[in-house]
mmCIF file of C-alpha atoms in Angstrom:
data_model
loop_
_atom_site.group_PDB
_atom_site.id
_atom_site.type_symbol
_atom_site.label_atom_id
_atom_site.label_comp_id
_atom_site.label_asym_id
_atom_site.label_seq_id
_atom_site.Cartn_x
_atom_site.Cartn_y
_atom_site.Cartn_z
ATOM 1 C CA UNK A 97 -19.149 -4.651 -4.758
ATOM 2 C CA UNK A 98 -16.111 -4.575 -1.976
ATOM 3 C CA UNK A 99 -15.023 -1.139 -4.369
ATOM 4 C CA UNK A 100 -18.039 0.132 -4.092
ATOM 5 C CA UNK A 101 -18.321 -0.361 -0.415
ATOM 6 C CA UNK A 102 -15.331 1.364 0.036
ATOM 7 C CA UNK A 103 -15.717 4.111 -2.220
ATOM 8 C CA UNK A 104 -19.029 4.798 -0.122
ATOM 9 C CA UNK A 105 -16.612 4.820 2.884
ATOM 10 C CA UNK A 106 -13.936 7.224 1.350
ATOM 11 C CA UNK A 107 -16.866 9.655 0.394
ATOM 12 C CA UNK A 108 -18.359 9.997 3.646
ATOM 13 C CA UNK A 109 -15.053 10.227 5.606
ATOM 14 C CA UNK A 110 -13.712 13.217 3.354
ATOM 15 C CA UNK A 111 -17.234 14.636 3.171
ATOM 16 C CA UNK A 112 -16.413 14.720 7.403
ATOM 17 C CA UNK A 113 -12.877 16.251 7.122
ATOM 18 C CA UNK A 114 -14.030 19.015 4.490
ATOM 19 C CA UNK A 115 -16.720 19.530 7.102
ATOM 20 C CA UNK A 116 -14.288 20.186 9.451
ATOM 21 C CA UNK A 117 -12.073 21.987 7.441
ATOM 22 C CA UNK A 118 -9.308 19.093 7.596
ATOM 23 C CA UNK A 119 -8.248 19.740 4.470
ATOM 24 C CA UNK A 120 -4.864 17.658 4.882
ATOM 25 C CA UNK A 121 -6.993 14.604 6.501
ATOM 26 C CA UNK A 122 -9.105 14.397 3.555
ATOM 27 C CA UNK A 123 -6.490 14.943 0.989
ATOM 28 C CA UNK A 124 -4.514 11.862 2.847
ATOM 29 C CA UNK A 125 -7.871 9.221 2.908
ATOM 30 C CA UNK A 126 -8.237 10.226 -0.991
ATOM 31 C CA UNK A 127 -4.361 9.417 -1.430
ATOM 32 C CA UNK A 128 -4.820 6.299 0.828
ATOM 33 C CA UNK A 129 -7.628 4.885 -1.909
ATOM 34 C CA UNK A 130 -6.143 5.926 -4.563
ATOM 35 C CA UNK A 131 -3.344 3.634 -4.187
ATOM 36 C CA UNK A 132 -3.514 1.329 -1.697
ATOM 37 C CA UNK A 133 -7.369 0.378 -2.684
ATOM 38 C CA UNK A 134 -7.327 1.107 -6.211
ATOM 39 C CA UNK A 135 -4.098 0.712 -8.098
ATOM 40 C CA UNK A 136 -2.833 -1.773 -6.403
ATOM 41 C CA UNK A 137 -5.848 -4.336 -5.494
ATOM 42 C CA UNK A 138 -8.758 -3.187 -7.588
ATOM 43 C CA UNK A 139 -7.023 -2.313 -10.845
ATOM 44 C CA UNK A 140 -4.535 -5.323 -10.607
ATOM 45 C CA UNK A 141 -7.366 -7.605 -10.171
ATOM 46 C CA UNK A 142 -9.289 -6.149 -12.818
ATOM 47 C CA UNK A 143 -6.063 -6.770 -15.563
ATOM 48 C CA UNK A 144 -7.000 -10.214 -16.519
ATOM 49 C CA UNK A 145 -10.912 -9.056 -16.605
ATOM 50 C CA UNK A 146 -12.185 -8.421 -19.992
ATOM 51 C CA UNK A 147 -15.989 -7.254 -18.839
ATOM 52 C CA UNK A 148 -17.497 -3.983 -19.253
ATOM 53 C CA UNK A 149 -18.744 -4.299 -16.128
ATOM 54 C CA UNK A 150 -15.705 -4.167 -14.400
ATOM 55 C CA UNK A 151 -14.234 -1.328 -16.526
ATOM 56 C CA UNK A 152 -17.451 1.043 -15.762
ATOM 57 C CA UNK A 153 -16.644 0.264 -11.820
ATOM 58 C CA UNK A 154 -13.529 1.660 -12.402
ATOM 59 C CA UNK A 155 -14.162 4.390 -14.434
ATOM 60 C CA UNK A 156 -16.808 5.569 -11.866
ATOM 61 C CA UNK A 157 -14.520 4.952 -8.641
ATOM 62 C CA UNK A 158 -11.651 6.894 -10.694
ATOM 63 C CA UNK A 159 -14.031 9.963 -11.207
ATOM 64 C CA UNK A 160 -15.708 9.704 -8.157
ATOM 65 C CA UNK A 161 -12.514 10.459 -5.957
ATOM 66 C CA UNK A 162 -10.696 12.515 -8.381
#
């Protein structure tokens, strides 16, 4: 759920900055996710998970901000 929560976040906040044209600003939240959030809490956590569940949260947050 917390993924999903911020996932919503990163979506509106670069939805905002394309808006805007801040091109750079969005490019640096979807960077910001992408690592900080993702790789490094969400997909190490997710490791010792063997649920579907899980992998179909990640799947969708991968293609949602690529």
């Amino acid at each position: 759920k917390q993924l999903l929560k911020e996932l919503n976040s990163l979506v509106r906040k670069v939805t905002q900055n394309l808006e805007k044209y801040r091109f750079a600003q969005a490019s640096e939240e979807i960077y910001q996710f992408a690592w900080h959030s993702f790789a490094d809490q969400y997909i190490e956590n997710s490791k010792n998970r063997n649920d579907t569940e899980s992998l179909l949260t990640l799947n969708f947050s991968l293609l949602t901000f690529l």
